[in-house]
mmCIF file of C-alpha atoms in Angstrom:
data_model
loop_
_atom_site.group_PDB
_atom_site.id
_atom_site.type_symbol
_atom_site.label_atom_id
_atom_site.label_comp_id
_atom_site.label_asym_id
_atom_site.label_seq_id
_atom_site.Cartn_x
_atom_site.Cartn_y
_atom_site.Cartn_z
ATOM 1 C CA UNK A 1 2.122 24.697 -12.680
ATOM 2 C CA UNK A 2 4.414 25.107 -15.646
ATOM 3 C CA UNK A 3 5.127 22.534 -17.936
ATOM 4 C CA UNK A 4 8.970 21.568 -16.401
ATOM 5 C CA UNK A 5 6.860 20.836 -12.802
ATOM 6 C CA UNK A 6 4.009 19.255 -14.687
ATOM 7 C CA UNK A 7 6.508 16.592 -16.620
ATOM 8 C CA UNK A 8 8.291 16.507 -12.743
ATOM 9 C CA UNK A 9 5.093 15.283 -11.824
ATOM 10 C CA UNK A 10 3.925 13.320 -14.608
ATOM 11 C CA UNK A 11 7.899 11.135 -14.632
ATOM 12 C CA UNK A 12 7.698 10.826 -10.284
ATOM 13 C CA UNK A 13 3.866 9.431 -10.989
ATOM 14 C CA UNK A 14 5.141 7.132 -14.022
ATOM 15 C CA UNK A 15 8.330 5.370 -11.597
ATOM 16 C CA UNK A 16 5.662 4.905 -8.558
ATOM 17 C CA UNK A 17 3.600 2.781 -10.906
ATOM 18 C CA UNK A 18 6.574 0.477 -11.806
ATOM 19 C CA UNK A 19 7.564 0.677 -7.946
ATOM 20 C CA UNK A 20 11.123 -0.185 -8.722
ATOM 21 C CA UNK A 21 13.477 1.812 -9.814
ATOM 22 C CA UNK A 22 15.480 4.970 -8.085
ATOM 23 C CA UNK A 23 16.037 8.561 -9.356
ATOM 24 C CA UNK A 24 17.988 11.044 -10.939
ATOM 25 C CA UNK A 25 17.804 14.531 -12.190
ATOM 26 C CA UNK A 26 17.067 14.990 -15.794
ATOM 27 C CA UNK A 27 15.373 16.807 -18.525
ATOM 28 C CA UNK A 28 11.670 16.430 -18.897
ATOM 29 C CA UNK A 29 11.093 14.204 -22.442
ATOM 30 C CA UNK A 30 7.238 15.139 -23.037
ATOM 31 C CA UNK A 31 4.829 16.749 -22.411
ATOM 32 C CA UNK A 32 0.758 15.274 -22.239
ATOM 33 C CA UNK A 33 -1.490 17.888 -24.334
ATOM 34 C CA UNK A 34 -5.063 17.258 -24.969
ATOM 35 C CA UNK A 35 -7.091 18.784 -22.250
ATOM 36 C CA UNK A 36 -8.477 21.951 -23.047
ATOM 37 C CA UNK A 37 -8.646 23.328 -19.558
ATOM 38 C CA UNK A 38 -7.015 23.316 -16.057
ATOM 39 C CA UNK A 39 -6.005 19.309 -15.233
ATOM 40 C CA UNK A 40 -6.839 18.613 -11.110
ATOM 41 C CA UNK A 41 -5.500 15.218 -10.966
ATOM 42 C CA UNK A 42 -3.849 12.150 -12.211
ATOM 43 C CA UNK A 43 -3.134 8.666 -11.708
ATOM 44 C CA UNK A 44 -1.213 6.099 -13.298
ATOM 45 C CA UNK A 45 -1.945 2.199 -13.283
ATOM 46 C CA UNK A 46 0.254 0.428 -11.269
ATOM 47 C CA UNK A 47 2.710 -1.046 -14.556
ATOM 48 C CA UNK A 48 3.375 2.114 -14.888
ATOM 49 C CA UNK A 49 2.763 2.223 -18.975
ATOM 50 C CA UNK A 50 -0.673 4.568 -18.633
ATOM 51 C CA UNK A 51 -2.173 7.576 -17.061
ATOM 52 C CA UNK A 52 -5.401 9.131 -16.565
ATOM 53 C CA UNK A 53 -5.922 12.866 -16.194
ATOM 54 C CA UNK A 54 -8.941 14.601 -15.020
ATOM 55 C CA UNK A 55 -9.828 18.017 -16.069
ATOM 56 C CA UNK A 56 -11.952 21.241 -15.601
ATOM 57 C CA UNK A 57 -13.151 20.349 -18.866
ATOM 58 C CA UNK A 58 -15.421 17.837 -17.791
ATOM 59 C CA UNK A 59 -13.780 14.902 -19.139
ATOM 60 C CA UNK A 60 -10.403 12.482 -18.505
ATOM 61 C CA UNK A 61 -7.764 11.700 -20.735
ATOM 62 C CA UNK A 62 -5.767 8.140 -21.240
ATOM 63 C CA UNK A 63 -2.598 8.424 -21.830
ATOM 64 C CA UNK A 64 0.280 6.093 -23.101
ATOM 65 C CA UNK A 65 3.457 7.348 -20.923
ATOM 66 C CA UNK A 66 5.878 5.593 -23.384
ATOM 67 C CA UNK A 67 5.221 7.474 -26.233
ATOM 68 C CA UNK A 68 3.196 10.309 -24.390
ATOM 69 C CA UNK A 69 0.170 9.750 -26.890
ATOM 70 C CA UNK A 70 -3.811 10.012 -26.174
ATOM 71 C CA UNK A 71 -5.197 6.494 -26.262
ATOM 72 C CA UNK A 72 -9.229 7.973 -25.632
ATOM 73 C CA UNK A 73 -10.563 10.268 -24.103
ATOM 74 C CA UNK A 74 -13.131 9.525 -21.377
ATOM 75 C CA UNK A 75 -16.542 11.406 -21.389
ATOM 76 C CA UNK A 76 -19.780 11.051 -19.240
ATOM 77 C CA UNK A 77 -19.403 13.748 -15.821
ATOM 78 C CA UNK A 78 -21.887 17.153 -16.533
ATOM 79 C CA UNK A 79 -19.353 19.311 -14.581
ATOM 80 C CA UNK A 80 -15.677 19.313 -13.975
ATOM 81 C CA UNK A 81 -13.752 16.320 -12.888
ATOM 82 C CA UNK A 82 -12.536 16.604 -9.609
ATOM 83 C CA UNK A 83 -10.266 13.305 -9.124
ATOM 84 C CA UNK A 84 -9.146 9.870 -9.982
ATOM 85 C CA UNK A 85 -7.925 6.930 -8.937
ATOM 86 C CA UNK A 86 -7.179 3.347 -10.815
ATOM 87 C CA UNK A 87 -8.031 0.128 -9.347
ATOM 88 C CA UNK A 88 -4.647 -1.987 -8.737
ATOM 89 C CA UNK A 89 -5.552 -4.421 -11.698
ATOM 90 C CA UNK A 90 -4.613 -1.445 -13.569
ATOM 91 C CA UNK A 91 -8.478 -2.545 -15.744
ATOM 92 C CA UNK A 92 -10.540 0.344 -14.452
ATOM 93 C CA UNK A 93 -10.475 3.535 -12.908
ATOM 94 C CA UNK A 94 -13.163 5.742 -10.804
ATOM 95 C CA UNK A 95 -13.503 9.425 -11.130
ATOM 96 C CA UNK A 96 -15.475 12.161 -8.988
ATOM 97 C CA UNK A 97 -16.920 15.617 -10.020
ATOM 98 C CA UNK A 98 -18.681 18.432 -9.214
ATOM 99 C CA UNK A 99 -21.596 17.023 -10.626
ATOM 100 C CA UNK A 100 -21.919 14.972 -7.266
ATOM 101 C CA UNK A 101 -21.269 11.935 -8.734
ATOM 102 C CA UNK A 102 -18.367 9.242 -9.131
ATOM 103 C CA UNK A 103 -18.060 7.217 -12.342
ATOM 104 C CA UNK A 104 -16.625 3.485 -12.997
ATOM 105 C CA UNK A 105 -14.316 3.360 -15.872
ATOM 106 C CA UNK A 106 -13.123 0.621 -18.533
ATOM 107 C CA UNK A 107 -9.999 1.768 -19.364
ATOM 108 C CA UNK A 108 -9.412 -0.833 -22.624
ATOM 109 C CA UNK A 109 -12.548 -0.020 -24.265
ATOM 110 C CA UNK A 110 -13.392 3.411 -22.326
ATOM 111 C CA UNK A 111 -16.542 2.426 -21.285
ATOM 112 C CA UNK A 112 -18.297 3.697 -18.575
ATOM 113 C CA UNK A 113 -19.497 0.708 -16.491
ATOM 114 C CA UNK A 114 -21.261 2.661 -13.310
ATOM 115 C CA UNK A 115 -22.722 5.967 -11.920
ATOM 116 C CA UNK A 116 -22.398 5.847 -8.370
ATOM 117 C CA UNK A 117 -24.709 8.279 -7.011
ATOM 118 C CA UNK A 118 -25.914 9.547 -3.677
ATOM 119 C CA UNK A 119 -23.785 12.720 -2.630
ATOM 120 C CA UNK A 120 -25.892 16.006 -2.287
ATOM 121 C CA UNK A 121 -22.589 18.399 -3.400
ATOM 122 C CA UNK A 122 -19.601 18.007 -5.228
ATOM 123 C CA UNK A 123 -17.124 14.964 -4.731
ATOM 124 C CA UNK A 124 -13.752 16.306 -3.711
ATOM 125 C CA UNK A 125 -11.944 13.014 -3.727
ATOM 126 C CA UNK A 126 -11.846 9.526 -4.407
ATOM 127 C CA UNK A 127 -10.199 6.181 -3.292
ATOM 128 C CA UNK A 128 -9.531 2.610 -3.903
ATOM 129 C CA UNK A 129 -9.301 -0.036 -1.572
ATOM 130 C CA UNK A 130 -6.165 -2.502 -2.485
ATOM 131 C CA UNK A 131 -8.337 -5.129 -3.673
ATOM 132 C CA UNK A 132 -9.946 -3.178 -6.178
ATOM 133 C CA UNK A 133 -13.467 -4.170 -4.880
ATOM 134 C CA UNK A 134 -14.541 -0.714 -3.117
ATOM 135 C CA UNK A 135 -13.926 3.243 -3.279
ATOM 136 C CA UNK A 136 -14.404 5.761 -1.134
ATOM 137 C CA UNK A 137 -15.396 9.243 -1.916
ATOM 138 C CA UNK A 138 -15.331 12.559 -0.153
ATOM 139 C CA UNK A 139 -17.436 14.821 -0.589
ATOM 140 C CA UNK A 140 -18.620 18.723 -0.025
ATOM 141 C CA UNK A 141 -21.970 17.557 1.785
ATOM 142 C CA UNK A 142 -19.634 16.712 4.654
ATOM 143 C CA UNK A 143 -19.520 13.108 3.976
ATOM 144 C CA UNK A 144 -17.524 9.976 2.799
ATOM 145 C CA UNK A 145 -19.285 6.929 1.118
ATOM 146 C CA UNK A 146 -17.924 3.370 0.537
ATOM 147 C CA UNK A 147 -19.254 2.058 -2.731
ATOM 148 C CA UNK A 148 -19.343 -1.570 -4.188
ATOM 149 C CA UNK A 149 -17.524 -0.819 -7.136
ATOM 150 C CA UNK A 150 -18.978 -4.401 -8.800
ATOM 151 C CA UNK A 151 -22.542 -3.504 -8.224
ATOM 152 C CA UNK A 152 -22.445 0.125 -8.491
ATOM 153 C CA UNK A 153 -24.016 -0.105 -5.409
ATOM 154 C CA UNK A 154 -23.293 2.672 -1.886
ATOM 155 C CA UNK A 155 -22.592 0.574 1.115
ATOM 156 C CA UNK A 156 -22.277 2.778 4.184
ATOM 157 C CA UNK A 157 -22.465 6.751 4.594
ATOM 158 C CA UNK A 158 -19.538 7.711 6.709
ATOM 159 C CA UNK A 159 -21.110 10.491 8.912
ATOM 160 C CA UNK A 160 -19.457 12.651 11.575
ATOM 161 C CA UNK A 161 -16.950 15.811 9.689
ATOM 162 C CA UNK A 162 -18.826 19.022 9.715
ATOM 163 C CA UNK A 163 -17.472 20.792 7.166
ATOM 164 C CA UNK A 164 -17.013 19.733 3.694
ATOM 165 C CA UNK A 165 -14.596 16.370 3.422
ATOM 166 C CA UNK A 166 -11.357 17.234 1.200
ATOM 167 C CA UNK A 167 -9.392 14.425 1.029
ATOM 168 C CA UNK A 168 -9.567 10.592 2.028
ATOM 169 C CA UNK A 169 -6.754 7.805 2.126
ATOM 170 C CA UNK A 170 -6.875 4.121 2.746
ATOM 171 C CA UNK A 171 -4.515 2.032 4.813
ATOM 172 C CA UNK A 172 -2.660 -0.969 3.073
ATOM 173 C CA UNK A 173 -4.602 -3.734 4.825
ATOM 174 C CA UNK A 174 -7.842 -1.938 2.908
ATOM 175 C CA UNK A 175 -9.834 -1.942 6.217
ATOM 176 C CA UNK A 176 -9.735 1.356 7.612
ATOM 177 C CA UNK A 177 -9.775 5.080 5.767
ATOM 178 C CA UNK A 178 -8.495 8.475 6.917
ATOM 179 C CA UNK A 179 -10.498 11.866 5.967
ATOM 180 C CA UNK A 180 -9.401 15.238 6.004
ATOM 181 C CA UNK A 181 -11.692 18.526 6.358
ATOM 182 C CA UNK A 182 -12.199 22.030 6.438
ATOM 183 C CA UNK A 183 -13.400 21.299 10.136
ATOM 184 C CA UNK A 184 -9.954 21.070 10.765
ATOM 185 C CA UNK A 185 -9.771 17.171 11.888
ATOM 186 C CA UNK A 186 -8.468 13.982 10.565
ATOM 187 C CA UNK A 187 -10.879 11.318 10.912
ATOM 188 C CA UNK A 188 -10.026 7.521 11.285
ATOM 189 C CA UNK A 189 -13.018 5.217 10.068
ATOM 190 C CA UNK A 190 -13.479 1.246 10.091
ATOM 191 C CA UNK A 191 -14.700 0.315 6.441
ATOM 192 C CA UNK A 192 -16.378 -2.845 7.176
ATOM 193 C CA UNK A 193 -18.405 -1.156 9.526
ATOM 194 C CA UNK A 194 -18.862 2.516 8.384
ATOM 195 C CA UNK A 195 -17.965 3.620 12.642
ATOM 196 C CA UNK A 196 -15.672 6.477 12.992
ATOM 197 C CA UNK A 197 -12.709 5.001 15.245
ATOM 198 C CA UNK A 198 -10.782 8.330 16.375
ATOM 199 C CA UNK A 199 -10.420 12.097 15.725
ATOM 200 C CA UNK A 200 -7.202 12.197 14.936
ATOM 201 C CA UNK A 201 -5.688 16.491 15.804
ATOM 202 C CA UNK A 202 -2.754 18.121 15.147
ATOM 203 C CA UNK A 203 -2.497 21.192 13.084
ATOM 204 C CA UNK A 204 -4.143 24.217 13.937
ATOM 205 C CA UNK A 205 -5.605 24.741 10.279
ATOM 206 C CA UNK A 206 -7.464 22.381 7.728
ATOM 207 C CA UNK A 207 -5.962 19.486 5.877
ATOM 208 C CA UNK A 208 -5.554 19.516 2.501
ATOM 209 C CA UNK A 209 -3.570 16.396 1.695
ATOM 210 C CA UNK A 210 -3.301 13.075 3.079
ATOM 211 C CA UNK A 211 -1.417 9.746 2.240
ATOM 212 C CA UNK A 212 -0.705 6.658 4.270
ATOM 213 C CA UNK A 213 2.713 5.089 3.575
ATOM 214 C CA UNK A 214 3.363 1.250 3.533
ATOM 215 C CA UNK A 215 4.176 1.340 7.186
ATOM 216 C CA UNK A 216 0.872 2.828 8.826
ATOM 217 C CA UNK A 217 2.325 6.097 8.786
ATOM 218 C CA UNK A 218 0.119 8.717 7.745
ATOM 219 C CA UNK A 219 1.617 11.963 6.281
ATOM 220 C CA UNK A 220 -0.996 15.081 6.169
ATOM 221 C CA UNK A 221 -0.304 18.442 4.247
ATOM 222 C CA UNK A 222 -2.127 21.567 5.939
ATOM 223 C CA UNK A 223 -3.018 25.094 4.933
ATOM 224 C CA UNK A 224 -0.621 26.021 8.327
ATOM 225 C CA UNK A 225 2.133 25.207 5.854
ATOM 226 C CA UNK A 226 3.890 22.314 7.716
ATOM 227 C CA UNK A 227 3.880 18.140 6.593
ATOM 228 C CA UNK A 228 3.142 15.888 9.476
ATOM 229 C CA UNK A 229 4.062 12.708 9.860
ATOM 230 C CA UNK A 230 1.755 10.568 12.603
ATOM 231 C CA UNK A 231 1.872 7.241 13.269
ATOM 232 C CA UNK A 232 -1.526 5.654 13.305
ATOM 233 C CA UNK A 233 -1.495 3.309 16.362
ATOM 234 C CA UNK A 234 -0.165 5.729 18.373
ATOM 235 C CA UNK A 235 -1.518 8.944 17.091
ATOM 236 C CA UNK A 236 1.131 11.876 17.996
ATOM 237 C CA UNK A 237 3.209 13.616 15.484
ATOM 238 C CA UNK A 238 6.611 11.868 15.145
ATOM 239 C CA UNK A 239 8.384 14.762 12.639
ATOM 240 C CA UNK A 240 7.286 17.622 11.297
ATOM 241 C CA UNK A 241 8.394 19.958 8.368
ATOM 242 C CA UNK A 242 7.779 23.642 7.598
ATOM 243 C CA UNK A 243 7.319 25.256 4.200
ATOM 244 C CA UNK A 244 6.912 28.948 2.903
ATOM 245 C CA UNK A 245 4.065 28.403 1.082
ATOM 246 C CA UNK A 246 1.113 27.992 2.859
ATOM 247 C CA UNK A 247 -0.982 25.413 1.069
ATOM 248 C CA UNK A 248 0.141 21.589 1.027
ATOM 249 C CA UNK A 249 -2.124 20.162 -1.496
ATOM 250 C CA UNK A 250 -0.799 16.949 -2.993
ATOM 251 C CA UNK A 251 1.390 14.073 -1.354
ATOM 252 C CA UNK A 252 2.753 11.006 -3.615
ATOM 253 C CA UNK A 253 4.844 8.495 -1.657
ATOM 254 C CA UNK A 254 7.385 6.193 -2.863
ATOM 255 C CA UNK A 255 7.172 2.412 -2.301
ATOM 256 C CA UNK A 256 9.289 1.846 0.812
ATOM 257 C CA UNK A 257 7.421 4.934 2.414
ATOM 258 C CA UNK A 258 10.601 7.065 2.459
ATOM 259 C CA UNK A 259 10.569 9.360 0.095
ATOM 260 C CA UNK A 260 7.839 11.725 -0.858
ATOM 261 C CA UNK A 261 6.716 14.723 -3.202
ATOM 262 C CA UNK A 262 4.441 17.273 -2.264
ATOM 263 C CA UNK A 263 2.576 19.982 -4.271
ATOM 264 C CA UNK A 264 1.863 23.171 -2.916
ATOM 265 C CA UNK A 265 -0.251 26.303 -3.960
ATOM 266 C CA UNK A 266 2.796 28.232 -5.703
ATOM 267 C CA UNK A 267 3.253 25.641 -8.556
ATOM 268 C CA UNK A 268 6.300 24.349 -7.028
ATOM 269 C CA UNK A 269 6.717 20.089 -6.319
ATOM 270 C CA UNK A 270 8.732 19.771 -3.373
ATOM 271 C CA UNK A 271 10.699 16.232 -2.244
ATOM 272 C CA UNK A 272 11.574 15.416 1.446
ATOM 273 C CA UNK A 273 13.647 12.248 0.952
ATOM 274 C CA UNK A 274 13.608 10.407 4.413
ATOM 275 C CA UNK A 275 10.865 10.508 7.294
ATOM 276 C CA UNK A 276 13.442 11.700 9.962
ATOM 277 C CA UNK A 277 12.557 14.814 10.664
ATOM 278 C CA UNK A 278 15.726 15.779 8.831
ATOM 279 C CA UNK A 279 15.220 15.456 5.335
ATOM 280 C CA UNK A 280 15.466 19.048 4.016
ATOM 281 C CA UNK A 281 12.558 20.111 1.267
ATOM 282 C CA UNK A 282 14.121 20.870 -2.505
ATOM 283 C CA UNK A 283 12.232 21.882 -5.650
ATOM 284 C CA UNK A 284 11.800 19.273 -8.271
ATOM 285 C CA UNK A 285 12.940 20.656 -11.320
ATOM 286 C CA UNK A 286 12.473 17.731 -13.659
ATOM 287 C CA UNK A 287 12.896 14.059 -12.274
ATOM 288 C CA UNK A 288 12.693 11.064 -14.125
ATOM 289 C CA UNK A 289 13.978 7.052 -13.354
ATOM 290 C CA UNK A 290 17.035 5.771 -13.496
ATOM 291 C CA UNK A 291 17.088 2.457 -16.120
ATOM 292 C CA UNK A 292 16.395 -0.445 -14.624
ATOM 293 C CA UNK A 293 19.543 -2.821 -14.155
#
């Protein structure tokens, strides 16, 4: 990704935690520097004011988007950090790593609070529930686990994907979670209960990226190079959307559900703005927010 896409990213990331404002094209004001290897992932607490970044270099950064300045760096996982996600308080964040396990963050004092361990390969991916209370984490040993992120403590093993588990979403009521795989299938699970509730199919390859938008909707990126858009109560592809390059491997929603920016294996971002089926993809070139009124 080169640095105009990565500060595309960074500014897109940066409005969704403020939720609020619209967009326009611009020039990219800063860059984030500090990691001394490839960066996998981000997040950004829901003001909007912070980021953290996780990195081949075993560690994750903090970062103050206002003035683009390192506030700590965050240091505990053996191998490289796979993902991250920040709990909606905007207090704590939980990565996961190729050293199989996930870690509970402080992100005032950059303490680590937990180790949540009991994967058997590398966590892929990692998600909060929208009260903050639980994650859930896919992983390589064809799993998904729901952790208590207060005690530290697993809660159910989420059995049933044969393959290794790439990514995992959670709906906006907090009570259900989708999974993708290299088995090729979407899987629906209840939370509260740890049962798989459907196989949800639809494109002929693997899914690499999943989000659910406010609505229900859930929008998957595949290897087959096409976005689909299902809804989840009545599971059958509503729109779908064709790209040239044939990995779809990050989706970032805006608030109302209709816009959204996916990253794909060329370096390039890519914005559909509406759910129609018509929206036409574009390349981000540098985005940032419009002032608030």
């Amino acid at each position: 990704m080169t640095e105009e896409e990565a500060g595309a990213w960074k500014d897109w990331l940066r409005d969704q935690g403020s939720r609020s404002r619209p967009f326009a094209w611009g020039r990219v004001p800063q860059t984030l520097a500090g990691h001394s290897d490839e960066v996998l992932a981000m997040a950004v607490t829901p003001d909007g004011r912070r980021a953290v970044s996780a990195s081949y270099c075993k560690t994750l950064e903090l970062w103050d988007l206002d003035s683009g300045r390192e506030l700590r760096t965050l240091e505990g996982h053996t191998r490289e950090v796979t993902a991250v996600a920040v709990t909606p308080d905007g207090r704590h964040a939980v990565s996961a790593s190729f050293d199989r396990t996930l870690k509970l963050w402080d992100l005032d004092s950059g303490r680590e609070i937990h180790t949540l361990e009991g994967h058997t390969r590398q966590v892929n991916a990692v998600a909060v529930t929208p009260d903050g209370r639980r994650a859930v984490s896919a992983s390589s040993d064809h799993t998904l686990k729901l952790w208590d992120l207060d005690s530290g403590r697993e809660i159910h093993t989420l059995e049933g994907h044969t393959r290794q588990v790439l990514a995992v979403a959670v709906t906006p009521d907090g009570r259900r979670a989708v999974s993708t795989s290299y088995d090729e299938t979407l899987r629906l699970w209840d939370l509260d209960s740890g049962r798989e509730l459907r196989t949800l199919e639809g494109h002929p390859r693997w899914v690499r990226a999943v989000a659910v938008m406010p609505d229900g909707r859930l929008v998957t990126g595949s290897s087959d190079g096409t976005i689909q858009v299902t809804r989840l109560a009545a599971p059958v592809s509503e729109s779908e959307y064709d790209y040239e390059p044939a990995l779809n491997r990050v989706i970032e929603s805006s608030a109302d559900g209709k816009r959204y920016i996916v990253g794909v294996r060329n370096g390039e971002l890519q914005r559909l703005q509406e759910l129609t089926g018509e929206g036409k993809p574009g390349v981000l070139q540098g985005l940032r927010p419009l002032p608030s009124r």
